[in-house]
């Protein structure tokens, strides 16, 4: 599949807005997402049937020329076959925009391509399985690539083909301003429903390359290390190689509250009549109350994620603007969960993994915007287990130990700060390497992987989410939730 080339001086960026569709629009969106699912499943069934038929015919000894003709797996080929079949198998197809079916066919084409390349060994990473049918529980989503895709000038509506003008839950000014000044162009729009049931519209756009704003002065510390933590009092700890703690970002109370609420709800769901009966080890019909709790869990998840994303966006923007080199840890998600004892499991671990991945993703594209560099410590770099005082190691440090006490030099230091200092020192070696090689390729220090170089803005792909959390709002269960401003 040919990739779209981004013109010089522009960057790809997504803008995501929560929507407040009317009930009729909600039905239209659900219908479009359903159309996408139908087209995907219908064509997947056909692809499988043709594969099986050909395999059976081959087993009877038919020559390749006599076999049932194979089906094209590319998007244009799938689309052609779908168009020939739709009036028979989906006589209602006219109810939705053709983009709905295209969404389903596109995901199928990608899935088949991923499976083929993975099977032929042309694809790095984990083996990809054969595409599966989408179920009613699959994420509802539809992508529009043609027709009216607009952010309305009133900054509170978006326009989509067929569905029309939908009210947004938040202001669209960030994107609207850029479109008005002709520094952004909309390529496509994806509308999808999150676990809380809310619909979002994400515009994929091209924006004129960003530069570091004049007011964002470079900090005194060119190199910093960032430790991404689990505890509420140290979501992010930023330190310099000489041991100064530059910044410590705490989780806002609203985030701790949302997470606490999530735990309560999950315990509650466990006591209810769920879809699995442990006594006889089989599926059963779940109770209405269980389903209700699940819906509340979904909303809590979405809310916690929105708050966390907001905090991390603010923090990573500042980091990318103020420092020349930012060092973060790398996480090998599969490896980390597979190995290690009980302390690596559970909600906290999952949250920390997600936060680290998010921080690294955000920093990577923002660093490219603002001309700084991100260095990722390789996954064996023992940032927490090394003493920042003498360089000694403590291999069996547990997550419960919040303070690093060194047996060799006697230093006693906050665990996260210790890790951040070690990471910052890794960045220092990186910078020295860069200067000695005078810009011609990077000589990263031991254990470092260079993630982004400065000023390669043309290749950055980022996304600016703007799902705000208001100081006080009433959540969907009717309880007033009060929040404090971001620490
Ligand atoms: Zn020591």
Tab-separated table of C-alpha atoms and ligand atoms in Angstrom:
chain	number	residue	atom	x	y	z
A	1	UNK	CA	0.000	0.000	0.000
A	2	UNK	CA	1.435	3.321	-1.053
A	3	UNK	CA	2.006	5.766	1.732
A	4	UNK	CA	0.937	9.352	1.482
A	5	UNK	CA	3.930	11.684	1.239
A	6	UNK	CA	3.863	14.663	3.559
A	7	UNK	CA	5.007	17.832	1.798
A	8	UNK	CA	8.142	19.579	3.040
A	9	UNK	CA	7.411	22.037	5.819
A	10	UNK	CA	4.173	20.352	6.915
A	11	UNK	CA	3.448	17.814	9.627
A	12	UNK	CA	0.633	15.338	10.067
A	13	UNK	CA	-1.451	15.957	13.132
A	14	UNK	CA	-4.767	14.751	14.448
A	15	UNK	CA	-7.290	16.893	16.314
A	16	UNK	CA	-9.836	15.012	18.352
A	17	UNK	CA	-13.085	16.475	19.626
A	18	UNK	CA	-15.780	14.924	21.793
A	19	UNK	CA	-19.200	15.161	20.148
A	20	UNK	CA	-22.716	15.773	21.428
A	21	UNK	CA	-24.802	14.237	18.635
A	22	UNK	CA	-28.601	14.349	18.678
A	23	UNK	CA	-30.374	10.999	19.103
A	24	UNK	CA	-31.027	10.914	15.335
A	25	UNK	CA	-27.359	11.601	14.643
A	26	UNK	CA	-26.348	8.926	17.144
A	27	UNK	CA	-28.477	6.463	15.209
A	28	UNK	CA	-26.901	7.617	11.931
A	29	UNK	CA	-23.382	7.196	13.353
A	30	UNK	CA	-24.217	3.766	14.769
A	31	UNK	CA	-25.714	2.817	11.395
A	32	UNK	CA	-22.551	3.882	9.577
A	33	UNK	CA	-20.358	1.947	12.013
A	34	UNK	CA	-22.683	-1.041	11.578
A	35	UNK	CA	-22.329	-0.735	7.797
A	36	UNK	CA	-18.550	-0.798	8.159
A	37	UNK	CA	-18.769	-3.923	10.287
A	38	UNK	CA	-21.156	-5.610	7.857
A	39	UNK	CA	-18.941	-4.937	4.832
A	40	UNK	CA	-15.885	-6.180	6.732
A	41	UNK	CA	-17.560	-9.381	7.907
A	42	UNK	CA	-19.327	-10.087	4.632
A	43	UNK	CA	-16.145	-9.834	2.588
A	44	UNK	CA	-14.119	-11.711	5.202
A	45	UNK	CA	-16.614	-14.582	4.983
A	46	UNK	CA	-16.269	-14.548	1.197
A	47	UNK	CA	-12.465	-14.482	1.356
A	48	UNK	CA	-12.503	-17.466	3.742
A	49	UNK	CA	-15.045	-19.355	1.611
A	50	UNK	CA	-12.935	-18.908	-1.546
A	51	UNK	CA	-9.785	-20.026	0.303
A	52	UNK	CA	-11.566	-23.143	1.605
A	53	UNK	CA	-13.081	-23.909	-1.790
A	54	UNK	CA	-9.704	-23.694	-3.521
A	55	UNK	CA	-8.090	-25.877	-0.865
A	56	UNK	CA	-10.825	-28.499	-1.308
A	57	UNK	CA	-10.536	-28.428	-5.085
A	58	UNK	CA	-6.784	-28.825	-4.876
A	59	UNK	CA	-7.265	-31.879	-2.669
A	60	UNK	CA	-9.333	-33.473	-5.483
A	61	UNK	CA	-6.317	-33.031	-7.752
A	62	UNK	CA	-7.564	-30.110	-9.845
A	63	UNK	CA	-4.871	-28.097	-11.595
A	64	UNK	CA	-4.439	-24.451	-10.656
A	65	UNK	CA	-6.073	-23.317	-13.884
A	66	UNK	CA	-9.298	-25.169	-13.033
A	67	UNK	CA	-9.636	-23.836	-9.497
A	68	UNK	CA	-12.258	-21.317	-8.459
A	69	UNK	CA	-10.693	-17.949	-9.325
A	70	UNK	CA	-8.999	-16.373	-6.319
A	71	UNK	CA	-10.295	-13.159	-4.856
A	72	UNK	CA	-8.298	-9.919	-4.958
A	73	UNK	CA	-7.330	-8.801	-1.446
A	74	UNK	CA	-6.408	-5.214	-2.220
A	75	UNK	CA	-8.802	-2.434	-1.237
A	76	UNK	CA	-9.822	-1.622	-4.857
A	77	UNK	CA	-10.411	-5.323	-5.585
A	78	UNK	CA	-12.464	-5.828	-2.417
A	79	UNK	CA	-14.435	-2.694	-3.175
A	80	UNK	CA	-15.210	-3.889	-6.694
A	81	UNK	CA	-16.487	-7.258	-5.450
A	82	UNK	CA	-18.464	-5.571	-2.689
A	83	UNK	CA	-20.140	-3.225	-5.170
A	84	UNK	CA	-21.208	-6.204	-7.264
A	85	UNK	CA	-22.736	-7.944	-4.255
A	86	UNK	CA	-24.140	-5.163	-2.111
A	87	UNK	CA	-27.578	-4.865	-3.756
A	88	UNK	CA	-28.175	-8.570	-3.123
A	89	UNK	CA	-26.663	-8.995	0.323
A	90	UNK	CA	-27.117	-5.469	1.709
A	91	UNK	CA	-30.133	-3.973	-0.075
A	92	UNK	CA	-30.191	-1.236	2.570
A	93	UNK	CA	-26.720	-0.020	1.596
A	94	UNK	CA	-28.057	3.317	0.342
A	95	UNK	CA	-28.904	4.315	3.937
A	96	UNK	CA	-25.254	5.055	4.705
A	97	UNK	CA	-22.478	6.940	2.995
A	98	UNK	CA	-20.248	4.709	0.851
A	99	UNK	CA	-17.445	5.711	3.220
A	100	UNK	CA	-19.002	3.433	5.826
A	101	UNK	CA	-18.437	0.303	3.698
A	102	UNK	CA	-15.069	1.600	2.602
A	103	UNK	CA	-14.008	1.783	6.280
A	104	UNK	CA	-14.796	-1.918	6.746
A	105	UNK	CA	-13.148	-2.965	3.482
A	106	UNK	CA	-10.062	-0.888	4.238
A	107	UNK	CA	-9.568	-2.531	7.633
A	108	UNK	CA	-10.034	-5.947	6.019
A	109	UNK	CA	-7.491	-5.159	3.279
A	110	UNK	CA	-5.005	-4.011	5.914
A	111	UNK	CA	-5.634	-7.089	8.037
A	112	UNK	CA	-5.140	-9.443	5.100
A	113	UNK	CA	-2.007	-7.592	4.034
A	114	UNK	CA	-0.586	-7.742	7.585
A	115	UNK	CA	-1.300	-11.468	7.760
A	116	UNK	CA	0.287	-12.139	4.344
A	117	UNK	CA	3.452	-10.143	5.005
A	118	UNK	CA	3.738	-11.585	8.501
A	119	UNK	CA	3.438	-15.135	7.158
A	120	UNK	CA	6.047	-14.456	4.479
A	121	UNK	CA	8.422	-13.064	7.074
A	122	UNK	CA	8.335	-9.573	5.575
A	123	UNK	CA	7.002	-7.971	8.674
A	124	UNK	CA	8.821	-7.161	11.898
A	125	UNK	CA	7.282	-7.690	15.291
A	126	UNK	CA	4.815	-10.188	16.613
A	127	UNK	CA	3.179	-12.623	14.200
A	128	UNK	CA	-0.154	-11.327	12.919
A	129	UNK	CA	-3.082	-13.727	12.766
A	130	UNK	CA	-5.742	-14.029	10.093
A	131	UNK	CA	-8.377	-11.250	10.325
A	132	UNK	CA	-11.287	-12.002	12.610
A	133	UNK	CA	-14.935	-11.136	12.381
A	134	UNK	CA	-15.961	-7.929	14.079
A	135	UNK	CA	-18.500	-8.496	16.814
A	136	UNK	CA	-21.157	-6.249	18.281
A	137	UNK	CA	-18.633	-5.421	21.009
A	138	UNK	CA	-15.975	-4.280	18.549
A	139	UNK	CA	-15.169	-0.605	18.622
A	140	UNK	CA	-17.615	1.345	16.476
A	141	UNK	CA	-15.829	3.565	14.032
A	142	UNK	CA	-16.167	5.065	10.570
A	143	UNK	CA	-13.707	7.078	8.525
A	144	UNK	CA	-14.715	9.759	6.029
A	145	UNK	CA	-12.183	10.675	3.364
A	146	UNK	CA	-14.270	12.587	0.833
A	147	UNK	CA	-17.191	15.004	0.835
A	148	UNK	CA	-17.897	17.748	3.315
A	149	UNK	CA	-15.422	17.535	6.187
A	150	UNK	CA	-15.588	20.827	7.957
A	151	UNK	CA	-15.064	22.562	11.256
A	152	UNK	CA	-17.823	25.145	11.358
A	153	UNK	CA	-16.838	28.804	11.918
A	154	UNK	CA	-18.960	28.947	15.103
A	155	UNK	CA	-16.337	26.583	16.605
A	156	UNK	CA	-18.956	24.342	18.161
A	157	UNK	CA	-20.017	22.178	15.233
A	158	UNK	CA	-18.399	19.831	12.739
A	159	UNK	CA	-19.892	18.796	9.410
A	160	UNK	CA	-19.650	15.279	8.050
A	161	UNK	CA	-21.089	13.720	4.873
A	162	UNK	CA	-24.595	12.249	5.329
A	163	UNK	CA	-24.674	12.801	9.097
A	164	UNK	CA	-24.529	16.592	8.744
A	165	UNK	CA	-23.759	19.221	11.365
A	166	UNK	CA	-22.915	17.683	14.734
A	167	UNK	CA	-22.482	19.715	17.881
A	168	UNK	CA	-19.109	19.312	19.551
A	169	UNK	CA	-18.791	18.884	23.298
A	170	UNK	CA	-15.798	21.215	23.356
A	171	UNK	CA	-14.595	24.168	21.330
A	172	UNK	CA	-12.870	23.393	18.035
A	173	UNK	CA	-10.934	26.676	18.078
A	174	UNK	CA	-7.483	25.065	18.010
A	175	UNK	CA	-8.141	23.585	14.606
A	176	UNK	CA	-10.549	26.297	13.412
A	177	UNK	CA	-7.933	28.992	13.942
A	178	UNK	CA	-5.386	27.089	11.923
A	179	UNK	CA	-7.826	26.454	9.110
A	180	UNK	CA	-8.825	30.119	9.009
A	181	UNK	CA	-5.179	31.140	8.741
A	182	UNK	CA	-4.654	28.429	6.105
A	183	UNK	CA	-1.982	26.670	8.116
A	184	UNK	CA	-3.992	23.437	8.329
A	185	UNK	CA	-5.788	21.221	5.859
A	186	UNK	CA	-8.212	18.402	6.728
A	187	UNK	CA	-7.390	15.071	5.070
A	188	UNK	CA	-9.975	12.815	6.659
A	189	UNK	CA	-12.189	12.421	9.701
A	190	UNK	CA	-12.685	9.337	11.855
A	191	UNK	CA	-15.735	9.154	14.084
A	192	UNK	CA	-15.622	6.521	16.800
A	193	UNK	CA	-17.274	5.623	20.062
A	194	UNK	CA	-15.186	5.155	23.205
A	195	UNK	CA	-15.756	2.750	26.086
A	196	UNK	CA	-17.985	5.260	27.824
A	197	UNK	CA	-20.313	5.442	24.830
A	198	UNK	CA	-19.260	8.942	23.842
A	199	UNK	CA	-18.637	9.674	20.174
A	200	UNK	CA	-15.477	11.501	19.127
A	201	UNK	CA	-14.441	12.993	15.827
A	202	UNK	CA	-10.745	12.889	15.016
A	203	UNK	CA	-9.596	15.009	12.098
A	204	UNK	CA	-6.401	13.876	10.388
A	205	UNK	CA	-4.812	17.068	9.148
A	206	UNK	CA	-1.695	18.519	7.638
A	207	UNK	CA	-0.435	21.547	9.525
A	208	UNK	CA	2.354	23.946	8.688
A	209	UNK	CA	5.458	22.880	10.609
A	210	UNK	CA	5.519	24.193	14.137
A	211	UNK	CA	8.316	26.187	15.652
A	212	UNK	CA	9.184	26.741	19.261
A	213	UNK	CA	7.076	29.618	20.526
A	214	UNK	CA	9.085	32.724	21.405
A	215	UNK	CA	7.834	32.746	24.987
A	216	UNK	CA	9.132	29.222	25.659
A	217	UNK	CA	12.672	30.000	26.700
A	218	UNK	CA	15.186	27.189	26.917
A	219	UNK	CA	15.741	26.102	30.470
A	220	UNK	CA	19.084	26.264	32.285
A	221	UNK	CA	19.280	22.487	32.072
A	222	UNK	CA	19.899	21.253	28.532
A	223	UNK	CA	19.681	17.561	29.449
A	224	UNK	CA	17.050	15.997	31.689
A	225	UNK	CA	15.897	12.505	32.553
A	226	UNK	CA	12.218	11.728	33.106
A	227	UNK	CA	10.990	8.963	35.360
A	228	UNK	CA	7.378	7.966	34.773
A	229	UNK	CA	5.976	6.716	38.047
A	230	UNK	CA	3.082	4.758	39.442
A	231	UNK	CA	2.395	6.787	42.547
A	232	UNK	CA	-0.012	9.695	42.582
A	233	UNK	CA	2.534	12.056	44.151
A	234	UNK	CA	5.065	11.535	41.363
A	235	UNK	CA	3.501	10.936	38.000
A	236	UNK	CA	6.598	12.390	36.368
A	237	UNK	CA	9.914	13.249	38.010
A	238	UNK	CA	12.358	15.347	36.001
A	239	UNK	CA	16.007	15.609	37.051
A	240	UNK	CA	19.351	16.787	35.677
A	241	UNK	CA	22.611	14.788	35.486
A	242	UNK	CA	24.029	16.692	38.495
A	243	UNK	CA	21.169	15.502	40.683
A	244	UNK	CA	18.858	18.503	40.756
A	245	UNK	CA	15.183	17.716	40.673
A	246	UNK	CA	13.745	20.139	38.092
A	247	UNK	CA	10.126	19.186	38.328
A	248	UNK	CA	7.772	16.721	39.969
A	249	UNK	CA	4.322	16.364	38.486
A	250	UNK	CA	1.655	15.028	40.775
A	251	UNK	CA	-1.541	13.405	39.648
A	252	UNK	CA	-4.454	15.829	40.031
A	253	UNK	CA	-6.928	14.793	42.725
A	254	UNK	CA	-9.499	14.168	40.015
A	255	UNK	CA	-7.289	11.424	38.577
A	256	UNK	CA	-6.766	9.655	41.891
A	257	UNK	CA	-10.488	9.922	42.513
A	258	UNK	CA	-11.336	8.458	39.116
A	259	UNK	CA	-8.907	5.596	39.667
A	260	UNK	CA	-10.207	4.878	43.145
A	261	UNK	CA	-13.732	4.850	41.768
A	262	UNK	CA	-12.649	2.432	39.064
A	263	UNK	CA	-11.317	0.002	41.664
A	264	UNK	CA	-14.539	0.193	43.656
A	265	UNK	CA	-16.589	-0.496	40.548
A	266	UNK	CA	-14.390	-3.399	39.494
A	267	UNK	CA	-14.761	-5.010	42.916
A	268	UNK	CA	-18.477	-4.479	42.676
A	269	UNK	CA	-18.675	-6.112	39.241
A	270	UNK	CA	-16.747	-9.091	40.592
A	271	UNK	CA	-19.459	-9.672	43.216
A	272	UNK	CA	-22.246	-9.459	40.662
A	273	UNK	CA	-23.714	-12.096	38.371
A	274	UNK	CA	-21.298	-11.871	35.428
A	275	UNK	CA	-21.222	-13.733	32.103
A	276	UNK	CA	-18.895	-16.434	33.482
A	277	UNK	CA	-19.831	-18.929	36.142
A	278	UNK	CA	-16.663	-19.993	37.994
A	279	UNK	CA	-18.494	-22.805	39.815
A	280	UNK	CA	-19.261	-24.779	36.669
A	281	UNK	CA	-16.665	-23.036	34.490
A	282	UNK	CA	-18.966	-21.956	31.736
A	283	UNK	CA	-20.685	-18.975	30.250
A	284	UNK	CA	-24.039	-17.858	31.471
A	285	UNK	CA	-26.388	-14.973	30.947
A	286	UNK	CA	-25.163	-11.949	32.880
A	287	UNK	CA	-27.440	-9.881	35.086
A	288	UNK	CA	-28.699	-6.424	34.187
A	289	UNK	CA	-26.916	-4.981	37.220
A	290	UNK	CA	-23.624	-6.432	36.048
A	291	UNK	CA	-24.113	-4.802	32.638
A	292	UNK	CA	-24.904	-1.519	34.358
A	293	UNK	CA	-21.700	-1.685	36.388
A	294	UNK	CA	-19.747	-2.479	33.222
A	295	UNK	CA	-21.122	0.649	31.585
A	296	UNK	CA	-20.043	2.693	34.602
A	297	UNK	CA	-16.586	1.096	34.493
A	298	UNK	CA	-16.331	2.129	30.842
A	299	UNK	CA	-17.202	5.724	31.677
A	300	UNK	CA	-14.729	5.827	34.579
A	301	UNK	CA	-11.981	4.453	32.357
A	302	UNK	CA	-12.643	7.063	29.687
A	303	UNK	CA	-12.685	9.809	32.275
A	304	UNK	CA	-9.426	8.766	33.950
A	305	UNK	CA	-7.769	8.453	30.548
A	306	UNK	CA	-8.923	11.938	29.519
A	307	UNK	CA	-7.549	13.510	32.691
A	308	UNK	CA	-4.272	11.652	32.441
A	309	UNK	CA	-3.870	12.575	28.786
A	310	UNK	CA	-4.441	16.213	29.624
A	311	UNK	CA	-1.767	16.207	32.363
A	312	UNK	CA	0.726	14.375	30.165
A	313	UNK	CA	0.117	16.685	27.202
A	314	UNK	CA	0.889	19.757	29.282
A	315	UNK	CA	3.995	18.183	30.816
A	316	UNK	CA	5.445	16.840	27.565
A	317	UNK	CA	4.925	20.132	25.728
A	318	UNK	CA	6.929	21.939	28.405
A	319	UNK	CA	9.666	19.291	28.355
A	320	UNK	CA	10.018	19.357	24.568
A	321	UNK	CA	10.096	23.153	24.494
A	322	UNK	CA	12.516	23.753	27.342
A	323	UNK	CA	15.209	21.105	27.126
A	324	UNK	CA	17.592	20.080	24.372
A	325	UNK	CA	17.715	16.393	25.261
A	326	UNK	CA	15.025	14.486	27.138
A	327	UNK	CA	15.718	10.903	28.216
A	328	UNK	CA	12.927	8.430	28.934
A	329	UNK	CA	12.813	4.739	29.669
A	330	UNK	CA	11.744	2.205	27.110
A	331	UNK	CA	9.281	-0.401	27.918
A	332	UNK	CA	9.066	-3.756	26.379
A	333	UNK	CA	5.422	-4.229	27.129
A	334	UNK	CA	5.126	-7.922	26.347
A	335	UNK	CA	8.429	-8.778	27.996
A	336	UNK	CA	7.664	-6.893	31.160
A	337	UNK	CA	4.345	-8.540	31.721
A	338	UNK	CA	5.556	-12.021	30.922
A	339	UNK	CA	8.455	-11.992	33.356
A	340	UNK	CA	8.505	-10.841	36.938
A	341	UNK	CA	6.447	-11.591	39.973
A	342	UNK	CA	3.094	-10.467	41.213
A	343	UNK	CA	4.229	-6.896	41.780
A	344	UNK	CA	4.395	-6.348	38.053
A	345	UNK	CA	0.760	-7.193	37.565
A	346	UNK	CA	-2.422	-5.386	38.380
A	347	UNK	CA	-3.949	-2.061	37.645
A	348	UNK	CA	-1.003	0.054	38.812
A	349	UNK	CA	1.428	-1.743	36.556
A	350	UNK	CA	-0.917	-1.471	33.584
A	351	UNK	CA	-1.398	2.231	34.253
A	352	UNK	CA	2.337	2.855	34.516
A	353	UNK	CA	2.974	0.973	31.273
A	354	UNK	CA	0.303	2.968	29.491
A	355	UNK	CA	1.602	6.261	30.888
A	356	UNK	CA	5.176	5.512	29.844
A	357	UNK	CA	4.145	4.580	26.313
A	358	UNK	CA	2.023	7.721	26.090
A	359	UNK	CA	4.782	10.005	27.404
A	360	UNK	CA	7.277	8.594	24.949
A	361	UNK	CA	4.896	8.888	22.003
A	362	UNK	CA	4.010	12.494	22.844
A	363	UNK	CA	7.613	13.502	23.489
A	364	UNK	CA	8.773	11.968	20.233
A	365	UNK	CA	6.568	14.050	17.994
A	366	UNK	CA	6.716	17.193	20.092
A	367	UNK	CA	10.528	17.061	20.169
A	368	UNK	CA	10.460	17.043	16.373
A	369	UNK	CA	8.181	20.099	16.392
A	370	UNK	CA	10.311	22.088	18.778
A	371	UNK	CA	13.769	20.979	17.672
A	372	UNK	CA	14.851	18.980	20.704
A	373	UNK	CA	15.938	15.348	20.916
A	374	UNK	CA	14.416	12.378	22.723
A	375	UNK	CA	16.676	9.577	23.855
A	376	UNK	CA	15.140	6.280	24.865
A	377	UNK	CA	17.142	4.265	27.381
A	378	UNK	CA	17.263	0.697	26.193
A	379	UNK	CA	15.035	-1.671	28.087
A	380	UNK	CA	17.891	-3.258	30.017
A	381	UNK	CA	19.161	0.055	31.347
A	382	UNK	CA	18.811	-0.296	35.131
A	383	UNK	CA	17.657	3.260	35.853
A	384	UNK	CA	15.974	2.442	39.169
A	385	UNK	CA	18.489	-0.126	40.363
A	386	UNK	CA	21.621	1.984	39.939
A	387	UNK	CA	22.863	4.308	42.692
A	388	UNK	CA	23.129	7.848	41.378
A	389	UNK	CA	25.719	8.557	44.070
A	390	UNK	CA	28.365	5.897	43.427
A	391	UNK	CA	27.073	3.892	40.464
A	392	UNK	CA	26.588	0.734	42.547
A	393	UNK	CA	23.758	-1.670	41.736
A	394	UNK	CA	20.928	-3.059	43.770
A	395	UNK	CA	19.527	-5.852	41.596
A	396	UNK	CA	16.674	-6.891	43.865
A	397	UNK	CA	15.042	-3.526	44.488
A	398	UNK	CA	11.290	-3.970	44.823
A	399	UNK	CA	8.619	-1.550	43.685
A	400	UNK	CA	7.502	-1.141	47.269
A	401	UNK	CA	10.818	0.507	48.247
A	402	UNK	CA	10.130	4.172	47.653
A	403	UNK	CA	13.544	5.296	48.853
A	404	UNK	CA	16.814	4.095	47.409
A	405	UNK	CA	19.281	3.464	50.199
A	406	UNK	CA	22.762	2.601	48.981
A	407	UNK	CA	24.728	0.072	51.016
A	408	UNK	CA	28.029	1.155	49.470
A	409	UNK	CA	28.061	4.967	49.738
A	410	UNK	CA	25.198	5.391	52.193
A	411	UNK	CA	23.189	7.722	50.008
A	412	UNK	CA	19.442	7.828	50.664
A	413	UNK	CA	17.383	9.278	47.869
A	414	UNK	CA	13.833	9.205	46.535
A	415	UNK	CA	13.486	6.259	44.197
A	416	UNK	CA	11.965	8.136	41.240
A	417	UNK	CA	14.426	10.993	41.520
A	418	UNK	CA	17.310	8.503	41.557
A	419	UNK	CA	15.998	6.907	38.351
A	420	UNK	CA	15.522	10.299	36.662
A	421	UNK	CA	19.128	11.295	37.492
A	422	UNK	CA	20.471	8.058	35.997
A	423	UNK	CA	18.447	8.622	32.850
A	424	UNK	CA	19.679	12.220	32.568
A	425	UNK	CA	23.293	11.010	32.756
A	426	UNK	CA	22.595	8.689	29.864
A	427	UNK	CA	21.458	11.739	27.891
A	428	UNK	CA	24.661	13.552	28.754
A	429	UNK	CA	26.763	10.824	27.148
A	430	UNK	CA	24.435	11.114	24.183
A	431	UNK	CA	25.093	14.848	23.881
A	432	UNK	CA	28.856	14.442	24.197
A	433	UNK	CA	28.714	11.800	21.475
A	434	UNK	CA	26.738	14.111	19.265
A	435	UNK	CA	29.190	16.985	19.588
A	436	UNK	CA	32.280	14.846	18.969
A	437	UNK	CA	30.808	13.423	15.795
A	438	UNK	CA	29.868	16.953	14.678
A	439	UNK	CA	26.351	16.165	13.677
A	440	UNK	CA	27.173	13.391	11.229
A	441	UNK	CA	25.026	10.600	12.558
A	442	UNK	CA	24.673	10.037	16.256
A	443	UNK	CA	26.991	8.214	18.556
A	444	UNK	CA	24.625	7.499	21.362
A	445	UNK	CA	25.989	6.562	24.741
A	446	UNK	CA	25.833	3.022	26.028
A	447	UNK	CA	22.313	1.845	26.476
A	448	UNK	CA	20.758	4.686	24.557
A	449	UNK	CA	18.688	4.619	21.433
A	450	UNK	CA	18.356	7.910	19.648
A	451	UNK	CA	14.723	8.528	19.067
A	452	UNK	CA	14.439	11.821	17.249
A	453	UNK	CA	16.952	14.291	16.022
A	454	UNK	CA	16.348	17.995	16.155
A	455	UNK	CA	14.571	19.755	13.297
A	456	UNK	CA	13.116	16.908	11.344
A	457	UNK	CA	9.697	18.375	11.720
A	458	UNK	CA	8.513	17.232	8.315
A	459	UNK	CA	8.314	13.657	9.505
A	460	UNK	CA	6.584	14.153	12.781
A	461	UNK	CA	3.146	12.724	13.213
A	462	UNK	CA	1.354	13.847	16.275
A	463	UNK	CA	-1.981	14.326	17.755
A	464	UNK	CA	-3.277	17.069	19.898
A	465	UNK	CA	-6.098	15.791	21.992
A	466	UNK	CA	-8.173	18.410	23.655
A	467	UNK	CA	-10.709	16.574	25.716
A	468	UNK	CA	-10.636	18.898	28.651
A	469	UNK	CA	-11.759	18.105	32.104
A	470	UNK	CA	-13.758	20.960	33.444
A	471	UNK	CA	-13.193	22.139	37.025
A	472	UNK	CA	-16.608	20.873	38.024
A	473	UNK	CA	-18.953	18.842	35.972
A	474	UNK	CA	-21.740	16.429	36.531
A	475	UNK	CA	-20.802	13.013	35.289
A	476	UNK	CA	-23.171	10.720	33.517
A	477	UNK	CA	-24.315	8.903	36.606
A	478	UNK	CA	-25.599	12.156	38.023
A	479	UNK	CA	-23.007	12.600	40.770
A	480	UNK	CA	-21.228	15.902	40.943
A	481	UNK	CA	-17.511	15.426	40.588
A	482	UNK	CA	-15.295	18.190	41.821
A	483	UNK	CA	-11.792	18.574	40.586
A	484	UNK	CA	-8.729	20.558	41.333
A	485	UNK	CA	-6.656	22.245	38.743
A	486	UNK	CA	-3.701	20.354	37.402
A	487	UNK	CA	-0.852	20.424	39.869
B	1	LIG	ZN1	25.875	4.453	46.240
